[in-house]
């Protein structure tokens, strides 16, 4: 259970709001300065090595260049040349938007093997405390599980608490793509859980992928469990502000813009993930057809129209979700704005029947998951509204190509 899933923490959250000015000053001065003084990370080292690399006497392209240019660069190489680059710069290639998806999978698998070896060594490092050695063991086992041949890792960064993204389905042939954006306490160790499976990104994405296929077996879909941003840890200053969301929004926008093809994309944003999606909304490309939020503390705006997106905006909240008691306001940079399920916000409000609290929206058999699946395949006329007036379906046809709200 994550600390943001527990209602007793709400009083702490309210206290943070009351101390807005103090915390914002700290966050924008001393704390930020401390965080900026860091050693080179493995990903940064790989990117720096790539920047000095050459192929046939020519420099390699800037990894931050337009993804289309990188796609053309890799397309012009032989398969042996692509593999050689992945072997030489696995973290760089595996996280580079514009790299062919299959090559990213291959590069990240190599990077995971290397990270696993590092953690195996740290497990026996006597300079670490017993707790540190134990955490190294947990990370080693997680990295090992991610190297399984059937897993498709689209992004991986072992630095700090770790970032990772995994694909279910075939991105190259998908007619519809869904992206699950999780909330606080998401890192490489919580990316997947044995207990409370569907409260973790992998379980969420797997459940959504299965539900989409059940809802429309003929529709080719792909789902991304996207934990490729540094989420807030627990209930504190980071979860009460948009600092993490702002950096996450940049990464989310980059991901969507680099996805292959032109198939519609639907974002499913849970808890603090909805803050990320709200901040990113106005920058996202037109192929984003839907932004659906569940258990949201707010999207950093007063209304859906302020998101400045042509995508359909959907919202749901279970009746037993404690997040409804969070103050829906923004004061001095703390808090995330209006309640997305309120009538004044203007989102299309969906039923979340069966979700059972803050972490249950992706549980199989719930109306919340069924609604997500119908959105994911573009079957808008089949969604279940939260209210009897069925306003959430107003003006929509049953296909993703219909006119948007």
Short mmCIF file of C-alpha atoms in Angstrom, two decimals:
data_model
loop_
_atom_site.label_atom_id
_atom_site.label_comp_id
_atom_site.label_asym_id
_atom_site.label_seq_id
_atom_site.Cartn_x
_atom_site.Cartn_y
_atom_site.Cartn_z
CA UNK A 1 0.00 0.00 0.00
CA UNK A 2 1.38 3.41 -0.90
CA UNK A 3 1.34 6.26 1.55
CA UNK A 4 -0.87 8.32 -0.79
CA UNK A 5 -3.50 5.56 -0.62
CA UNK A 6 -4.16 6.08 3.11
CA UNK A 7 -6.73 8.53 4.39
CA UNK A 8 -5.02 9.31 7.75
CA UNK A 9 -2.44 11.24 5.74
CA UNK A 10 -5.04 13.82 4.68
CA UNK A 11 -4.40 16.00 7.71
CA UNK A 12 -0.75 16.18 6.71
CA UNK A 13 -1.80 17.20 3.21
CA UNK A 14 -3.99 19.99 4.59
CA UNK A 15 -1.15 21.18 6.81
CA UNK A 16 1.07 21.41 3.76
CA UNK A 17 -1.49 23.65 2.09
CA UNK A 18 -1.56 25.91 5.13
CA UNK A 19 2.23 26.29 4.96
CA UNK A 20 2.23 27.07 1.24
CA UNK A 21 4.56 30.04 1.15
CA UNK A 22 7.22 28.47 3.35
CA UNK A 23 7.32 25.23 1.44
CA UNK A 24 7.33 26.85 -1.99
CA UNK A 25 10.25 29.06 -0.98
CA UNK A 26 12.17 26.04 0.23
CA UNK A 27 11.29 24.03 -2.84
CA UNK A 28 12.44 26.72 -5.24
CA UNK A 29 15.67 27.63 -3.44
CA UNK A 30 17.59 25.42 -1.04
CA UNK A 31 16.05 22.03 -1.88
CA UNK A 32 16.37 22.53 -5.61
CA UNK A 33 19.98 23.61 -5.25
CA UNK A 34 20.82 20.49 -3.25
CA UNK A 35 19.21 18.21 -5.82
CA UNK A 36 21.16 19.79 -8.66
CA UNK A 37 24.52 18.80 -7.17
CA UNK A 38 24.64 15.19 -8.25
CA UNK A 39 27.11 12.83 -9.84
CA UNK A 40 26.73 11.70 -13.42
CA UNK A 41 24.05 9.02 -13.66
CA UNK A 42 24.42 5.84 -15.75
CA UNK A 43 21.99 7.20 -18.36
CA UNK A 44 23.83 10.51 -18.55
CA UNK A 45 27.13 8.65 -18.93
CA UNK A 46 25.70 6.58 -21.78
CA UNK A 47 24.37 9.71 -23.50
CA UNK A 48 27.71 11.46 -23.09
CA UNK A 49 29.46 8.46 -24.59
CA UNK A 50 26.98 8.52 -27.50
CA UNK A 51 27.69 12.23 -28.01
CA UNK A 52 31.37 11.44 -28.57
CA UNK A 53 30.71 8.36 -30.69
CA UNK A 54 31.13 8.04 -34.43
CA UNK A 55 29.87 5.70 -37.11
CA UNK A 56 31.80 5.37 -40.38
CA UNK A 57 33.72 8.48 -39.37
CA UNK A 58 30.58 10.57 -38.88
CA UNK A 59 29.27 11.83 -35.52
CA UNK A 60 26.12 10.27 -34.15
CA UNK A 61 22.98 12.44 -34.16
CA UNK A 62 21.98 14.51 -31.16
CA UNK A 63 19.76 12.25 -28.96
CA UNK A 64 17.55 15.27 -28.21
CA UNK A 65 16.88 16.01 -31.85
CA UNK A 66 13.48 15.54 -33.49
CA UNK A 67 12.36 11.88 -33.15
CA UNK A 68 11.64 11.74 -36.89
CA UNK A 69 15.28 12.53 -37.63
CA UNK A 70 16.44 9.76 -35.32
CA UNK A 71 13.97 7.37 -36.95
CA UNK A 72 15.44 8.20 -40.36
CA UNK A 73 18.97 7.77 -38.99
CA UNK A 74 18.29 4.26 -37.68
CA UNK A 75 16.32 3.31 -40.81
CA UNK A 76 19.40 4.05 -42.92
CA UNK A 77 21.57 1.61 -40.93
CA UNK A 78 22.02 -2.10 -41.45
CA UNK A 79 20.63 -4.43 -38.79
CA UNK A 80 24.20 -5.18 -37.68
CA UNK A 81 24.95 -1.47 -37.25
CA UNK A 82 21.80 -0.94 -35.20
CA UNK A 83 22.64 -3.86 -32.93
CA UNK A 84 26.20 -2.61 -32.54
CA UNK A 85 24.96 0.78 -31.36
CA UNK A 86 22.55 -0.85 -28.91
CA UNK A 87 25.36 -2.96 -27.49
CA UNK A 88 27.72 -0.01 -27.18
CA UNK A 89 25.23 2.52 -25.78
CA UNK A 90 22.36 0.47 -24.32
CA UNK A 91 20.90 3.07 -21.96
CA UNK A 92 21.14 5.85 -24.53
CA UNK A 93 19.55 3.81 -27.33
CA UNK A 94 16.94 2.29 -25.04
CA UNK A 95 15.69 5.69 -23.89
CA UNK A 96 16.04 7.63 -27.12
CA UNK A 97 12.75 8.76 -28.62
CA UNK A 98 12.85 7.96 -32.31
CA UNK A 99 14.76 4.70 -31.93
CA UNK A 100 12.84 1.78 -33.48
CA UNK A 101 10.71 0.15 -30.79
CA UNK A 102 12.21 -3.33 -31.24
CA UNK A 103 15.72 -1.90 -30.90
CA UNK A 104 14.71 -0.07 -27.70
CA UNK A 105 13.50 -3.37 -26.26
CA UNK A 106 16.81 -5.00 -27.13
CA UNK A 107 18.91 -2.13 -25.77
CA UNK A 108 17.00 -1.94 -22.51
CA UNK A 109 17.36 -5.67 -22.00
CA UNK A 110 21.13 -5.23 -22.25
CA UNK A 111 20.97 -2.25 -19.88
CA UNK A 112 18.96 -4.31 -17.40
CA UNK A 113 21.53 -7.10 -17.46
CA UNK A 114 24.24 -4.53 -16.68
CA UNK A 115 22.18 -2.96 -13.89
CA UNK A 116 21.46 -6.39 -12.46
CA UNK A 117 25.20 -7.12 -12.28
CA UNK A 118 25.80 -3.83 -10.44
CA UNK A 119 23.14 -4.64 -7.84
CA UNK A 120 24.43 -8.19 -7.40
CA UNK A 121 27.82 -6.72 -6.48
CA UNK A 122 26.21 -4.20 -4.11
CA UNK A 123 24.38 -7.03 -2.33
CA UNK A 124 27.75 -8.16 -0.94
CA UNK A 125 29.30 -4.71 -0.46
CA UNK A 126 30.29 -4.52 3.21
CA UNK A 127 30.30 -0.72 3.03
CA UNK A 128 26.51 -0.85 2.77
CA UNK A 129 24.27 -1.32 5.77
CA UNK A 130 22.24 -4.56 5.96
CA UNK A 131 19.22 -2.55 4.82
CA UNK A 132 21.21 -1.21 1.87
CA UNK A 133 22.32 -4.69 0.89
CA UNK A 134 18.74 -5.93 1.16
CA UNK A 135 17.49 -3.15 -1.12
CA UNK A 136 20.24 -3.99 -3.61
CA UNK A 137 18.93 -7.55 -3.60
CA UNK A 138 15.38 -6.38 -4.26
CA UNK A 139 16.56 -4.21 -7.14
CA UNK A 140 18.62 -7.07 -8.55
CA UNK A 141 15.62 -9.40 -8.57
CA UNK A 142 13.39 -6.72 -10.12
CA UNK A 143 15.91 -6.05 -12.90
CA UNK A 144 16.20 -9.78 -13.49
CA UNK A 145 12.43 -10.15 -13.83
CA UNK A 146 12.34 -7.31 -16.37
CA UNK A 147 14.85 -9.13 -18.60
CA UNK A 148 12.44 -12.01 -19.29
CA UNK A 149 12.19 -12.57 -23.08
CA UNK A 150 8.43 -11.94 -23.16
CA UNK A 151 8.76 -8.48 -21.59
CA UNK A 152 9.01 -5.40 -23.81
CA UNK A 153 10.75 -2.60 -21.90
CA UNK A 154 10.37 0.70 -23.74
CA UNK A 155 12.35 2.81 -21.25
CA UNK A 156 14.64 2.09 -18.32
CA UNK A 157 16.78 4.23 -16.03
CA UNK A 158 18.35 2.63 -12.90
CA UNK A 159 19.30 5.94 -11.30
CA UNK A 160 17.84 6.69 -7.88
CA UNK A 161 14.54 4.92 -7.32
CA UNK A 162 14.46 4.05 -11.02
CA UNK A 163 12.16 4.68 -13.99
CA UNK A 164 10.68 2.14 -16.38
CA UNK A 165 8.01 1.72 -19.06
CA UNK A 166 6.66 -1.55 -20.47
CA UNK A 167 4.53 -2.32 -23.52
CA UNK A 168 1.76 -4.91 -23.78
CA UNK A 169 0.76 -5.66 -27.35
CA UNK A 170 2.37 -4.53 -30.61
CA UNK A 171 2.97 -0.79 -30.85
CA UNK A 172 3.85 -1.06 -34.52
CA UNK A 173 0.50 -2.51 -35.63
CA UNK A 174 -1.81 -1.11 -32.93
CA UNK A 175 -4.94 0.67 -34.12
CA UNK A 176 -5.38 2.17 -30.65
CA UNK A 177 -2.70 2.91 -28.03
CA UNK A 178 -3.37 3.38 -24.32
CA UNK A 179 -0.91 4.86 -21.81
CA UNK A 180 -1.33 4.28 -18.06
CA UNK A 181 0.13 7.16 -16.04
CA UNK A 182 0.43 6.20 -12.33
CA UNK A 183 0.74 8.35 -9.23
CA UNK A 184 2.89 8.70 -6.13
CA UNK A 185 5.27 6.06 -4.79
CA UNK A 186 5.84 4.68 -8.27
CA UNK A 187 9.37 3.51 -8.95
CA UNK A 188 11.19 0.46 -10.26
CA UNK A 189 10.43 -1.59 -7.11
CA UNK A 190 6.72 -0.72 -7.04
CA UNK A 191 6.33 -1.01 -10.82
CA UNK A 192 4.89 -4.47 -10.26
CA UNK A 193 3.29 -6.07 -7.19
CA UNK A 194 2.32 -9.60 -6.25
CA UNK A 195 -0.18 -8.40 -3.64
CA UNK A 196 -2.62 -5.69 -4.69
CA UNK A 197 -1.59 -6.46 -8.26
CA UNK A 198 -3.86 -3.95 -9.95
CA UNK A 199 -2.66 -0.99 -7.91
CA UNK A 200 0.76 -1.12 -9.64
CA UNK A 201 1.50 0.06 -13.21
CA UNK A 202 2.12 -3.40 -14.66
CA UNK A 203 -1.09 -4.81 -13.20
CA UNK A 204 -3.04 -1.74 -14.33
CA UNK A 205 -1.76 -2.02 -17.90
CA UNK A 206 -2.24 -5.78 -18.10
CA UNK A 207 -5.81 -5.50 -16.83
CA UNK A 208 -6.58 -2.73 -19.31
CA UNK A 209 -5.01 -4.64 -22.21
CA UNK A 210 -7.08 -7.75 -21.43
CA UNK A 211 -10.26 -5.70 -20.99
CA UNK A 212 -9.73 -3.93 -24.31
CA UNK A 213 -9.23 -7.23 -26.12
CA UNK A 214 -12.34 -8.68 -24.50
CA UNK A 215 -14.37 -5.60 -25.42
CA UNK A 216 -13.25 -5.71 -29.07
CA UNK A 217 -11.21 -8.76 -30.12
CA UNK A 218 -10.91 -7.42 -33.67
CA UNK A 219 -9.27 -4.14 -32.57
CA UNK A 220 -5.49 -4.25 -32.44
CA UNK A 221 -4.46 -2.48 -29.22
CA UNK A 222 -1.31 -1.79 -27.25
CA UNK A 223 -1.02 -0.55 -23.67
CA UNK A 224 2.00 1.13 -22.08
CA UNK A 225 2.64 0.95 -18.33
CA UNK A 226 4.41 4.29 -18.13
CA UNK A 227 6.43 4.82 -14.96
CA UNK A 228 9.08 6.80 -16.82
CA UNK A 229 8.92 9.90 -14.66
CA UNK A 230 10.14 10.56 -11.14
CA UNK A 231 6.94 10.35 -9.11
CA UNK A 232 6.60 11.89 -5.64
CA UNK A 233 7.57 9.61 -2.78
CA UNK A 234 4.75 9.50 -0.28
CA UNK A 235 2.61 12.37 0.88
CA UNK A 236 4.76 15.47 1.13
CA UNK A 237 5.78 18.64 -0.64
CA UNK A 238 6.35 16.90 -3.98
CA UNK A 239 2.88 15.35 -4.05
CA UNK A 240 1.22 18.63 -3.07
CA UNK A 241 2.90 20.68 -5.81
CA UNK A 242 3.34 20.39 -9.57
CA UNK A 243 7.14 20.11 -9.48
CA UNK A 244 7.24 16.41 -10.30
CA UNK A 245 4.28 16.78 -12.65
CA UNK A 246 6.01 19.46 -14.71
CA UNK A 247 9.07 17.32 -15.41
CA UNK A 248 6.83 14.29 -15.91
CA UNK A 249 4.69 16.20 -18.41
CA UNK A 250 7.73 16.93 -20.55
CA UNK A 251 8.61 13.24 -20.62
CA UNK A 252 5.01 12.19 -21.32
CA UNK A 253 4.77 14.61 -24.23
CA UNK A 254 8.06 13.29 -25.63
CA UNK A 255 6.84 9.70 -25.34
CA UNK A 256 3.58 10.34 -27.20
CA UNK A 257 5.28 12.33 -29.96
CA UNK A 258 7.73 9.48 -30.56
CA UNK A 259 5.17 6.65 -30.73
CA UNK A 260 5.18 4.89 -34.09
CA UNK A 261 2.35 5.36 -36.56
CA UNK A 262 -0.57 7.72 -36.22
CA UNK A 263 -3.09 5.65 -34.24
CA UNK A 264 -5.19 7.49 -31.63
CA UNK A 265 -3.73 7.55 -28.11
CA UNK A 266 -5.72 7.49 -24.87
CA UNK A 267 -4.17 8.49 -21.54
CA UNK A 268 -5.40 6.87 -18.31
CA UNK A 269 -4.13 8.92 -15.42
CA UNK A 270 -4.48 7.77 -11.81
CA UNK A 271 -4.14 9.93 -8.69
CA UNK A 272 -1.05 12.19 -9.02
CA UNK A 273 -0.73 10.87 -12.57
CA UNK A 274 -3.74 13.04 -13.39
CA UNK A 275 -1.70 16.09 -12.34
CA UNK A 276 0.97 15.02 -14.83
CA UNK A 277 -1.65 14.64 -17.57
CA UNK A 278 -3.24 17.96 -16.71
CA UNK A 279 0.07 19.82 -16.96
CA UNK A 280 0.93 18.03 -20.21
CA UNK A 281 -2.49 18.43 -21.86
CA UNK A 282 -1.89 21.61 -23.83
CA UNK A 283 1.43 20.35 -25.26
CA UNK A 284 0.26 16.92 -26.38
CA UNK A 285 -0.10 16.17 -30.11
CA UNK A 286 -3.47 15.91 -31.81
CA UNK A 287 -3.35 12.13 -31.91
CA UNK A 288 -4.21 12.12 -28.18
CA UNK A 289 -7.94 11.39 -28.36
CA UNK A 290 -8.68 10.94 -24.65
CA UNK A 291 -7.45 12.03 -21.24
CA UNK A 292 -9.21 9.96 -18.57
CA UNK A 293 -8.50 10.58 -14.88
CA UNK A 294 -9.40 8.46 -11.86
CA UNK A 295 -9.03 9.36 -8.18
CA UNK A 296 -7.67 12.75 -9.17
CA UNK A 297 -6.50 15.40 -6.68
CA UNK A 298 -6.93 17.95 -9.50
CA UNK A 299 -5.40 18.74 -12.89
CA UNK A 300 -3.93 22.19 -12.08
CA UNK A 301 -6.79 24.00 -13.82
CA UNK A 302 -10.22 25.37 -12.88
CA UNK A 303 -12.07 23.63 -15.72
CA UNK A 304 -11.59 21.14 -18.52
CA UNK A 305 -11.60 23.91 -21.10
CA UNK A 306 -8.51 25.39 -19.43
CA UNK A 307 -6.55 22.26 -20.32
CA UNK A 308 -6.44 23.60 -23.88
CA UNK A 309 -6.78 20.22 -25.52
CA UNK A 310 -9.05 18.85 -28.24
CA UNK A 311 -9.01 15.44 -26.54
CA UNK A 312 -12.09 14.13 -24.75
CA UNK A 313 -11.66 14.73 -21.01
CA UNK A 314 -13.12 11.98 -18.81
CA UNK A 315 -13.16 11.73 -15.01
CA UNK A 316 -14.28 9.20 -12.42
CA UNK A 317 -14.07 8.74 -8.66
CA UNK A 318 -15.27 5.88 -6.52
CA UNK A 319 -17.69 6.80 -3.74
CA UNK A 320 -15.28 5.38 -1.15
CA UNK A 321 -12.16 7.07 -2.51
CA UNK A 322 -10.61 9.10 0.32
CA UNK A 323 -9.18 11.60 -2.16
CA UNK A 324 -12.57 13.31 -2.30
CA UNK A 325 -11.65 14.82 1.09
CA UNK A 326 -8.53 16.53 -0.27
CA UNK A 327 -9.02 20.32 -0.55
CA UNK A 328 -9.64 21.01 -4.24
CA UNK A 329 -7.80 24.30 -4.48
CA UNK A 330 -4.43 25.78 -5.33
CA UNK A 331 -2.74 28.14 -2.84
CA UNK A 332 0.76 29.49 -3.34
CA UNK A 333 1.65 26.61 -5.64
CA UNK A 334 0.28 23.91 -3.34
CA UNK A 335 -2.82 21.94 -4.23
CA UNK A 336 -3.96 20.95 -7.69
CA UNK A 337 -7.05 22.99 -8.46
CA UNK A 338 -10.68 22.12 -9.09
CA UNK A 339 -12.33 18.73 -8.65
CA UNK A 340 -12.42 16.99 -12.08
CA UNK A 341 -15.68 15.15 -11.28
CA UNK A 342 -17.54 18.32 -10.27
CA UNK A 343 -20.20 19.57 -12.67
CA UNK A 344 -18.46 22.94 -12.87
CA UNK A 345 -15.23 21.35 -14.16
CA UNK A 346 -16.88 20.14 -17.34
CA UNK A 347 -15.34 16.69 -17.81
CA UNK A 348 -17.39 13.70 -18.96
CA UNK A 349 -18.02 11.95 -15.63
CA UNK A 350 -17.94 8.15 -15.71
CA UNK A 351 -19.15 5.46 -13.36
CA UNK A 352 -16.51 3.85 -11.14
CA UNK A 353 -18.84 1.28 -9.60
CA UNK A 354 -16.95 -1.59 -7.98
CA UNK A 355 -13.62 0.23 -7.77
CA UNK A 356 -13.58 0.03 -3.94
CA UNK A 357 -11.47 2.99 -2.91
CA UNK A 358 -8.49 4.88 -4.26
CA UNK A 359 -6.44 2.00 -5.65
CA UNK A 360 -9.15 -0.17 -7.22
CA UNK A 361 -9.93 1.47 -10.55
CA UNK A 362 -8.16 -1.17 -12.66
CA UNK A 363 -9.54 -4.20 -10.81
CA UNK A 364 -11.07 -6.73 -13.25
CA UNK A 365 -14.85 -6.83 -13.09
CA UNK A 366 -15.25 -3.17 -12.13
CA UNK A 367 -17.23 -0.68 -14.15
CA UNK A 368 -14.26 1.66 -13.94
CA UNK A 369 -12.02 -0.76 -15.85
CA UNK A 370 -14.78 -1.52 -18.35
CA UNK A 371 -15.18 2.20 -19.00
CA UNK A 372 -11.44 2.58 -19.51
CA UNK A 373 -11.47 -0.30 -21.98
CA UNK A 374 -14.36 1.19 -23.98
CA UNK A 375 -12.51 4.50 -24.17
CA UNK A 376 -9.30 2.71 -25.12
CA UNK A 377 -10.93 1.08 -28.16
CA UNK A 378 -12.91 4.20 -29.06
CA UNK A 379 -16.34 2.73 -28.24
CA UNK A 380 -17.55 5.94 -26.66
CA UNK A 381 -21.26 5.16 -26.93
CA UNK A 382 -20.76 2.09 -24.73
CA UNK A 383 -19.32 3.83 -21.65
CA UNK A 384 -21.32 3.93 -18.43
CA UNK A 385 -21.93 7.45 -17.13
CA UNK A 386 -21.88 8.34 -13.44
CA UNK A 387 -25.25 10.05 -13.67
CA UNK A 388 -28.59 8.95 -15.10
CA UNK A 389 -28.72 11.86 -17.53
CA UNK A 390 -25.96 10.10 -19.52
CA UNK A 391 -24.35 13.47 -20.22
CA UNK A 392 -20.92 11.87 -20.49
CA UNK A 393 -21.86 10.44 -23.90
CA UNK A 394 -23.46 13.60 -25.27
CA UNK A 395 -22.30 14.47 -28.78
CA UNK A 396 -20.19 11.35 -29.21
CA UNK A 397 -20.47 8.56 -31.75
CA UNK A 398 -19.22 5.04 -31.17
CA UNK A 399 -15.92 5.46 -32.96
CA UNK A 400 -12.69 7.23 -32.20
CA UNK A 401 -12.84 9.15 -35.46
CA UNK A 402 -15.99 11.00 -34.51
CA UNK A 403 -15.97 14.69 -33.70
CA UNK A 404 -14.57 15.57 -30.29
CA UNK A 405 -16.14 17.49 -27.46
#
